mmCIF file of C-alpha atoms and ligand atoms in Angstrom:
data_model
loop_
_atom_site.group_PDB
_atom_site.id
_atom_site.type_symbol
_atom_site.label_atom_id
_atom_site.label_comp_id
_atom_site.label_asym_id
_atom_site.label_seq_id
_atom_site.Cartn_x
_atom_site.Cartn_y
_atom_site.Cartn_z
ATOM 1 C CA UNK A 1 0.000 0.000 0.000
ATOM 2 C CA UNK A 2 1.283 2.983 -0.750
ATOM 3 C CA UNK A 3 1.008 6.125 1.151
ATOM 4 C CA UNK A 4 -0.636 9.686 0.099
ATOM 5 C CA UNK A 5 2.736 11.269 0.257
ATOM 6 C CA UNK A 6 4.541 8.724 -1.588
ATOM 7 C CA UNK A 7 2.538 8.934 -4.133
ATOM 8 C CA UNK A 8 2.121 12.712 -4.271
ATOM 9 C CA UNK A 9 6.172 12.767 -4.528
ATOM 10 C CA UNK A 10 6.106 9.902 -7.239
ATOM 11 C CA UNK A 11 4.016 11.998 -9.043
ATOM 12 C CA UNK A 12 6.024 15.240 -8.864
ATOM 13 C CA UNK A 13 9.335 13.452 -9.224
ATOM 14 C CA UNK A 14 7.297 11.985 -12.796
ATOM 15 C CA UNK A 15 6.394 15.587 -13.633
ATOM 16 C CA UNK A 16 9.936 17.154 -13.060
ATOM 17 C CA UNK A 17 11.507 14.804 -15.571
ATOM 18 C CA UNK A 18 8.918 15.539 -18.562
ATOM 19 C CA UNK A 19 9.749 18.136 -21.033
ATOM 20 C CA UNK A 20 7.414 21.450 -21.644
ATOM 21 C CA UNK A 21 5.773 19.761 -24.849
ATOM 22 C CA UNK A 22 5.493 16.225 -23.528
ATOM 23 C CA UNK A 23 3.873 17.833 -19.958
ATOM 24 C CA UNK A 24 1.050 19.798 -22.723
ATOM 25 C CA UNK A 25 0.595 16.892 -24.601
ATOM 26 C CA UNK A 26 0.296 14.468 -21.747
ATOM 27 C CA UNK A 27 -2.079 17.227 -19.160
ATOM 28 C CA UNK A 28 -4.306 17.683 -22.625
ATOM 29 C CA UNK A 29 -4.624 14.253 -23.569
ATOM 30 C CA UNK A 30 -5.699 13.225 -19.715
ATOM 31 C CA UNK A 31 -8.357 15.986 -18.933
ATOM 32 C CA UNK A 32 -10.074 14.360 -22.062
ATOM 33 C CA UNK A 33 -9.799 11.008 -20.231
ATOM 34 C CA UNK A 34 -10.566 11.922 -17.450
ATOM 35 C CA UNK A 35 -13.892 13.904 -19.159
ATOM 36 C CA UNK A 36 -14.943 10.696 -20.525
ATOM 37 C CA UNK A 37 -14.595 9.032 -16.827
ATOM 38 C CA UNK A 38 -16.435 11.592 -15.431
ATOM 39 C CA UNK A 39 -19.451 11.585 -17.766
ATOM 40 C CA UNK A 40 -19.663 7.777 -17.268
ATOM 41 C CA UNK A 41 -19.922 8.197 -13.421
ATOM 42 C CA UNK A 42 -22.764 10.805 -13.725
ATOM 43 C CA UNK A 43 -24.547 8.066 -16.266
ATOM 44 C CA UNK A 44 -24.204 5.330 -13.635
ATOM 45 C CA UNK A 45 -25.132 7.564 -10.757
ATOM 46 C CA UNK A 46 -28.227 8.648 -12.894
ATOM 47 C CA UNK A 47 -29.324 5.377 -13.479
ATOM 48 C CA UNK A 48 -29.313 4.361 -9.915
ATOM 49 C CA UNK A 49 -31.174 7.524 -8.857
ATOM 50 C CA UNK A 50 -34.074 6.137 -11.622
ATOM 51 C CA UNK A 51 -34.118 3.439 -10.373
ATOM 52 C CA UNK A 52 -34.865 4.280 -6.927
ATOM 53 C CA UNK A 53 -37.492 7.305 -8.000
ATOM 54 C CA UNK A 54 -39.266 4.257 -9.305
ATOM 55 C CA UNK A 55 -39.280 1.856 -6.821
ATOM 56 C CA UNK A 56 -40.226 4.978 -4.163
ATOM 57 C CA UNK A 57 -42.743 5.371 -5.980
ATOM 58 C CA UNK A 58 -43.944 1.573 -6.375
ATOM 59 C CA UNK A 59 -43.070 0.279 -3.387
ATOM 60 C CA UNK A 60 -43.130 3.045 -1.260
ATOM 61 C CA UNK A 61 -39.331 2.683 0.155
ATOM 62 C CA UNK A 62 -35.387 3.544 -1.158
ATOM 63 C CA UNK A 63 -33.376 0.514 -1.351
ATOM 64 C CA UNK A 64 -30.694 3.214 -1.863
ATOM 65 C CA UNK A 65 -29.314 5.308 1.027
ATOM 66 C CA UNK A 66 -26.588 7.022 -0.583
ATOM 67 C CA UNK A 67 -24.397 7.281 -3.684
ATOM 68 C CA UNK A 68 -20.835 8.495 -3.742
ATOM 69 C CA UNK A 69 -18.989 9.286 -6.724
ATOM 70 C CA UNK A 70 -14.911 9.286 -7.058
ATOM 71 C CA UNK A 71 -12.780 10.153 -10.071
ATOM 72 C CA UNK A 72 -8.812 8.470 -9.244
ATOM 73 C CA UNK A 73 -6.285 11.066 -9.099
ATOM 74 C CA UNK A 74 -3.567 11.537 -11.246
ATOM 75 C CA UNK A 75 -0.775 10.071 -8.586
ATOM 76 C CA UNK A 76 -3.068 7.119 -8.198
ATOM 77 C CA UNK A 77 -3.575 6.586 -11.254
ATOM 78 C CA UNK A 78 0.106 7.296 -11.770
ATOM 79 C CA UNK A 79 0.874 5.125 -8.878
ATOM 80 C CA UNK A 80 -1.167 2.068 -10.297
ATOM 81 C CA UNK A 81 0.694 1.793 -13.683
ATOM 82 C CA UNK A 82 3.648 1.765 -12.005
ATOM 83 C CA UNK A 83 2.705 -0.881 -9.691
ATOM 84 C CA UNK A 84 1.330 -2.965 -12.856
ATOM 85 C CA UNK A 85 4.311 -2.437 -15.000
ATOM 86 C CA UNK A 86 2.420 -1.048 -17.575
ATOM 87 C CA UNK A 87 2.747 3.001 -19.882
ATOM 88 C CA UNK A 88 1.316 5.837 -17.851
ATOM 89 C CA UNK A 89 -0.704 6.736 -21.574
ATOM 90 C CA UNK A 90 -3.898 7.326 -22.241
ATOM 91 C CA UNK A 91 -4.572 3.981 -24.359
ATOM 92 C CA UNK A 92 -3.121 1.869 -21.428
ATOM 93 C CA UNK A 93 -4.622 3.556 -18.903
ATOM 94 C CA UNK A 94 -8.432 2.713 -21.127
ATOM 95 C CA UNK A 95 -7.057 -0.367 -21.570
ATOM 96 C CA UNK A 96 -5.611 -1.882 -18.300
ATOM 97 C CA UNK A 97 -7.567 -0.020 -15.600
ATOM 98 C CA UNK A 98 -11.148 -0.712 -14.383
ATOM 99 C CA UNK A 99 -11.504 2.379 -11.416
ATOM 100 C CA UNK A 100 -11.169 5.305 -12.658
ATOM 101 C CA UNK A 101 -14.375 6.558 -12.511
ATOM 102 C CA UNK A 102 -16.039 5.071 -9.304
ATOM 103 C CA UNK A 103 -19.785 5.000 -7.928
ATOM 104 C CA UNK A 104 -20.346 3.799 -4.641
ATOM 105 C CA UNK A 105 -24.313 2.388 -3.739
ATOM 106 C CA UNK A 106 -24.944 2.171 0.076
ATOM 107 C CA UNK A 107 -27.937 -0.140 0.571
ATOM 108 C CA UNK A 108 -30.253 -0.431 2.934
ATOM 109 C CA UNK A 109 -30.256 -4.374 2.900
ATOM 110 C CA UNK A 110 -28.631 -7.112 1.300
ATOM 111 C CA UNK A 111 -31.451 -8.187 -1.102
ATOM 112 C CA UNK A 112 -31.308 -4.778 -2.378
ATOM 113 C CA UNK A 113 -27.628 -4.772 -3.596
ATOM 114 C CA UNK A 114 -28.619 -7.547 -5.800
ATOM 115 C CA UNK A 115 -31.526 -6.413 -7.014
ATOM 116 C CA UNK A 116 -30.112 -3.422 -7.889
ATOM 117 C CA UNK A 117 -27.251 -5.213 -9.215
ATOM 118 C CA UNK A 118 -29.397 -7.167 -11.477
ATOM 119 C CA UNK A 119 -31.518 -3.646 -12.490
ATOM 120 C CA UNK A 120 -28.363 -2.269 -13.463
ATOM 121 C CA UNK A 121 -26.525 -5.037 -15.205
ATOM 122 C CA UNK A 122 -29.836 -5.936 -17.376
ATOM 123 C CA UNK A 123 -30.192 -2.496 -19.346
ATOM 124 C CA UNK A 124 -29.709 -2.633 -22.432
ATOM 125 C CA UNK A 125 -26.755 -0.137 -22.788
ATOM 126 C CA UNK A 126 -25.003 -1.478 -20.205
ATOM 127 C CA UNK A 127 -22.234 -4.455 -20.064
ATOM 128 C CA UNK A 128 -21.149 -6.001 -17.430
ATOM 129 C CA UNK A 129 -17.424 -6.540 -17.873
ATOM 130 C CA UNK A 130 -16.557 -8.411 -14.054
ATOM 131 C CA UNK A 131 -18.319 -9.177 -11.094
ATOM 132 C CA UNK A 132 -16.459 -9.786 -8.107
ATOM 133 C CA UNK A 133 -18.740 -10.659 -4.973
ATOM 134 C CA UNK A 134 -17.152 -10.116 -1.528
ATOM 135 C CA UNK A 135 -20.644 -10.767 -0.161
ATOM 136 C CA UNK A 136 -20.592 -14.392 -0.906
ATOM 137 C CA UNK A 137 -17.394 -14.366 -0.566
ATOM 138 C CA UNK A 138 -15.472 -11.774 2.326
ATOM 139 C CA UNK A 139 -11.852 -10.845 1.699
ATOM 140 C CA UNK A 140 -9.565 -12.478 4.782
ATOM 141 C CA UNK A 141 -9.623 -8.789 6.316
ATOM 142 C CA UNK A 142 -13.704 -9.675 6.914
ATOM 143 C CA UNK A 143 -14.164 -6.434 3.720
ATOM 144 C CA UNK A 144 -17.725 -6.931 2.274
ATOM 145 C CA UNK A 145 -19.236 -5.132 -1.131
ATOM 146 C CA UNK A 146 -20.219 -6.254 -4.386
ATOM 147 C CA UNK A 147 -18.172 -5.076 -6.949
ATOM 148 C CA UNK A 148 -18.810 -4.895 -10.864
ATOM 149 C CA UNK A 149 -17.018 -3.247 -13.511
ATOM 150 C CA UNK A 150 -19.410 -2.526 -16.080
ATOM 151 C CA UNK A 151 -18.634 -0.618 -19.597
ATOM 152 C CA UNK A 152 -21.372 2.249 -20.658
ATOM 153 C CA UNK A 153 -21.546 4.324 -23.598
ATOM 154 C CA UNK A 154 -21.570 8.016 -24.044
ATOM 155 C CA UNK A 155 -22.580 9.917 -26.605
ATOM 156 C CA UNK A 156 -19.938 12.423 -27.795
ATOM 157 C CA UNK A 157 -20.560 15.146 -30.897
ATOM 158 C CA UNK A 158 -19.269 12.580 -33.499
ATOM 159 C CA UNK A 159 -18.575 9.786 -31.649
ATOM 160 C CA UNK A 160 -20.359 6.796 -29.323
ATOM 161 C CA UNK A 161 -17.272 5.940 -26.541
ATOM 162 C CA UNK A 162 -17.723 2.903 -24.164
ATOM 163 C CA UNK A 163 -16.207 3.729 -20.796
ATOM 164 C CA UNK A 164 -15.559 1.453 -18.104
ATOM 165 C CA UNK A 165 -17.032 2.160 -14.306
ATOM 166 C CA UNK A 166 -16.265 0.401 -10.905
ATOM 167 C CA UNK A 167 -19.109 -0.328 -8.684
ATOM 168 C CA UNK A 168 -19.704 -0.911 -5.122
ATOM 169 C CA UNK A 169 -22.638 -1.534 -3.723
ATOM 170 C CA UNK A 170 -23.111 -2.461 0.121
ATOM 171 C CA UNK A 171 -24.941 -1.763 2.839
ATOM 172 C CA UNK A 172 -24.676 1.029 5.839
ATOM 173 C CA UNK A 173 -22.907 -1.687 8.219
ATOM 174 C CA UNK A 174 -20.330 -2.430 5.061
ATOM 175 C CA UNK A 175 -19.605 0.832 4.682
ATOM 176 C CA UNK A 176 -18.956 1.800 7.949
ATOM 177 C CA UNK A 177 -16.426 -1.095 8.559
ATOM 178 C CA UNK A 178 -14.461 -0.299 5.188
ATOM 179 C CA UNK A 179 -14.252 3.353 6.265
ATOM 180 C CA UNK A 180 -12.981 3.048 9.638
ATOM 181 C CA UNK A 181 -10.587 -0.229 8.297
ATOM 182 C CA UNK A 182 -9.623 2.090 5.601
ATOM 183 C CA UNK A 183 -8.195 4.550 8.158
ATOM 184 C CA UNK A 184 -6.893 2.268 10.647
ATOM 185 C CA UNK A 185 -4.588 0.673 7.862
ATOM 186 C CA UNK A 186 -2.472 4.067 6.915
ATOM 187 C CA UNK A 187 -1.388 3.719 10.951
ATOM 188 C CA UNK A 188 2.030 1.970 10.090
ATOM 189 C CA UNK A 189 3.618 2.826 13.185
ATOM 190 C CA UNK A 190 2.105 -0.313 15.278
ATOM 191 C CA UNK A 191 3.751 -2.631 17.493
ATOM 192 C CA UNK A 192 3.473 -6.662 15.435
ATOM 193 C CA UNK A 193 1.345 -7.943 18.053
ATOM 194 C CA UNK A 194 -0.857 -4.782 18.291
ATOM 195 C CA UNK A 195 -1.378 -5.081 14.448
ATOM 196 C CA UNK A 196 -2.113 -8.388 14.871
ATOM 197 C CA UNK A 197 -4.546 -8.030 17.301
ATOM 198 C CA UNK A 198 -6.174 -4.756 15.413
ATOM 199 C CA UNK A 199 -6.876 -7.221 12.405
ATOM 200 C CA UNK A 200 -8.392 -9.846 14.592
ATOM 201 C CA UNK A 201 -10.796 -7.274 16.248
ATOM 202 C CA UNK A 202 -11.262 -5.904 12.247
ATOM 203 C CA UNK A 203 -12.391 -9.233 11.525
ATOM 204 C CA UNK A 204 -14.231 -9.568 14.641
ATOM 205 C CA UNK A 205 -16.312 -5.954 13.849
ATOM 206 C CA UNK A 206 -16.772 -7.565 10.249
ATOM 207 C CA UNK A 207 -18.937 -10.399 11.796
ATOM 208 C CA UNK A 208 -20.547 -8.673 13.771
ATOM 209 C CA UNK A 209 -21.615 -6.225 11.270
ATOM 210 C CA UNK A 210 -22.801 -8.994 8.929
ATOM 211 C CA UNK A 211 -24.970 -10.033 11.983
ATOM 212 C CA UNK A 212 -26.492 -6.997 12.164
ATOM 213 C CA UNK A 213 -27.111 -7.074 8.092
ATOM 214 C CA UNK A 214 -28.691 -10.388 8.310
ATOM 215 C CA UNK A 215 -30.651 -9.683 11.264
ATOM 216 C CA UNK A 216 -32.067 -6.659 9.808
ATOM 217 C CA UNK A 217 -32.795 -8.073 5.993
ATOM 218 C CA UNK A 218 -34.428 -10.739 8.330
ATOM 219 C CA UNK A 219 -37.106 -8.373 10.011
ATOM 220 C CA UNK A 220 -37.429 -7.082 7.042
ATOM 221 C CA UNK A 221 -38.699 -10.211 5.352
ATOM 222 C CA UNK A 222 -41.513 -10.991 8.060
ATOM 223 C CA UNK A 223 -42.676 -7.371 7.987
ATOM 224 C CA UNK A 224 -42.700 -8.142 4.189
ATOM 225 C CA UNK A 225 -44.311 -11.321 4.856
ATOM 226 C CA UNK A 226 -46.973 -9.754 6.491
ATOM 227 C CA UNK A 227 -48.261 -7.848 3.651
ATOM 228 C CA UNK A 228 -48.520 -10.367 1.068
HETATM 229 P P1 0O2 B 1 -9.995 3.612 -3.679
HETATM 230 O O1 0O2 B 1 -9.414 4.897 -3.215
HETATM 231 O O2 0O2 B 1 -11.210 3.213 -2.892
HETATM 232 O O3 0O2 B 1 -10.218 3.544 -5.136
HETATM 233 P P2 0O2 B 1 -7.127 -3.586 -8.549
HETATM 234 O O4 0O2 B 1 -6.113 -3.139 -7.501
HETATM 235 O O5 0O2 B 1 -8.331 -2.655 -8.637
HETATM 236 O O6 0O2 B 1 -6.522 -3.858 -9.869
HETATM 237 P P3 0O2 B 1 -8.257 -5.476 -6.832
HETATM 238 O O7 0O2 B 1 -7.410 -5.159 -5.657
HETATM 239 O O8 0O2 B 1 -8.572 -6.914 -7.101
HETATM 240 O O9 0O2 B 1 -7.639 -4.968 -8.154
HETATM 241 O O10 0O2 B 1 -9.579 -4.653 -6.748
HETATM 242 P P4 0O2 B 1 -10.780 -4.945 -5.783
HETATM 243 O O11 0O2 B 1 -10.533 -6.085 -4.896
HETATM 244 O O12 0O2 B 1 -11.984 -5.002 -6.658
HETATM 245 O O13 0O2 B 1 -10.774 -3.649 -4.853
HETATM 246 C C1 0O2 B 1 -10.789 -2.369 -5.370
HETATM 247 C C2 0O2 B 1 -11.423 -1.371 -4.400
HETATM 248 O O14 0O2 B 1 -12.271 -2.016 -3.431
HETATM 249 C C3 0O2 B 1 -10.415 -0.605 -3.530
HETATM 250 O O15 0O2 B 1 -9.990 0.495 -4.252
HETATM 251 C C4 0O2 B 1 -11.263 -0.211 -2.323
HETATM 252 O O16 0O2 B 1 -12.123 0.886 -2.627
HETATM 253 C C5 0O2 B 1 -12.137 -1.431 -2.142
HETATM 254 N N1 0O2 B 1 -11.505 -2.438 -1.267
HETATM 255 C C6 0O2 B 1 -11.026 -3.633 -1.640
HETATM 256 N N2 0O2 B 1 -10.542 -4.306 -0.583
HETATM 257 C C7 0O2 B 1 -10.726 -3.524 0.499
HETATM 258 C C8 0O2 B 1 -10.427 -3.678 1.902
HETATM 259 O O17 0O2 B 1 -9.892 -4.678 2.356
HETATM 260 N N3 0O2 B 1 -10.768 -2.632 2.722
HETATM 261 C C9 0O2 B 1 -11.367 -1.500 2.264
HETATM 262 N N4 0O2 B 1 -11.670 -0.544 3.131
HETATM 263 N N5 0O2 B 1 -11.649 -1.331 0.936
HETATM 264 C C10 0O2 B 1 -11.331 -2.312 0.077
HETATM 265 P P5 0O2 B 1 -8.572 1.180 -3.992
HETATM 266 O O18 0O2 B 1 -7.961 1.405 -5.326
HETATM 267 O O19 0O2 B 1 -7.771 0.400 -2.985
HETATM 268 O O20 0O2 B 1 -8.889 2.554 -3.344
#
């Protein structure tokens, strides 16, 4: 993992060795990529806020609690191609990375993330390029989301561009532990058995916060139970 500061001095150290033209060519050519990035976010992020206008609307509740949008920076992105051994250029970058352009779905319940999931993926304008389901299946650390990279087009004055966008979609408890794991991890300054012991009590919260998930798509099937 590689820290913020790191990376920002990667980056610079990058910068300082590029010449006046190649620096034009190279900040030109990216702030088109990263235009195409961001329009694909705001397409994703519209199509989840349709879909849950209609289903307040139909069913009288949000399956979605929030959305978050992310574009990388340049020093991650920067950082990545390094780490991957592979040309920090605008064709590699299209063709080699997935997360540029992020969109982040916080759910109220499990069902919902697939459902959702599903509601996305099945539009007809939309391909679904990877699915990788830490749901079913955690990562060691106890992290939980649904990811899929799916490839969207958009429309540009004389040209139709597909453009690849991570998603994550997981619930409040989900989010909450990969926010606060997210932090603890940048404190490299621990003792080997306190770090140890941090990640079992990580894993431990993980548990417990897919308790609470089950628990409360649980209730939430009797009260729906009820009404049928
Ligand atoms: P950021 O700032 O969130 O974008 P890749 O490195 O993408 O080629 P990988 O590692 O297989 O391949 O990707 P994966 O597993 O789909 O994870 C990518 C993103 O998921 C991460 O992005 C995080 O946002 C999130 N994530 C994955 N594992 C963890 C985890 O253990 N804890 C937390 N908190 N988040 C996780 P980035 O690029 O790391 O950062």
């Amino acid at each position: 993992m590689v820290k913020n500061m790191d990376r920002k001095q990667q980056f610079i150290d990058f910068i300082s060795e590029r010449s006046d033209a190649e620096l034009k060519e190279m900040t030109d050519n990216m702030k088109i990529l990263m235009s195409y990035y961001r329009c694909a976010m705001f397409e994703i992020e519209t199509k989840f806020r349709v879909l849950n206008e209609q289903f307040s609307i139909e069913h009288e509740r949000n399956p979605i609690e929030s959305i978050k949008t992310r574009l990388k920076s340049l020093e991650s992105i920067r950082e990545k191609t390094v780490r991957k051994e592979i040309p920090f250029t605008v064709q590699s970058i299209e063709d080699n990375l997935s997360d540029i352009a992020g969109v982040r779905v916080i759910c109220s319940f499990i069902d919902d993330i697939y459902m959702l999931a599903d509601c996305l993926t099945s539009q007809d304008d939309v391909r679904l390029i990877c699915t990788k389901d830490y749901i079913k299946d955690p990562k060691p650390n106890g992290y939980r989301s649904l990811h899929l990279i799916v490839e969207i087009p958009i429309f540009l004055r004389n040209e139709k561009r597909f453009v690849k966008v991570e998603v994550q979609l997981r619930t409040i408890a989900m989010e909450t532990w990969a926010r606060l794991e997210h932090r603890m991890r940048y404190k490299k300054n621990l003792s080997k058995d306190l770090l140890k012991q941090t990640e079992n009590e990580l894993l431990e919260c993980a548990e417990l916060s897919n308790t609470l998930d089950l628990k409360m798509q649980d209730i939430r099937n009797k009260i729906e139970g009820e009404y049928i």
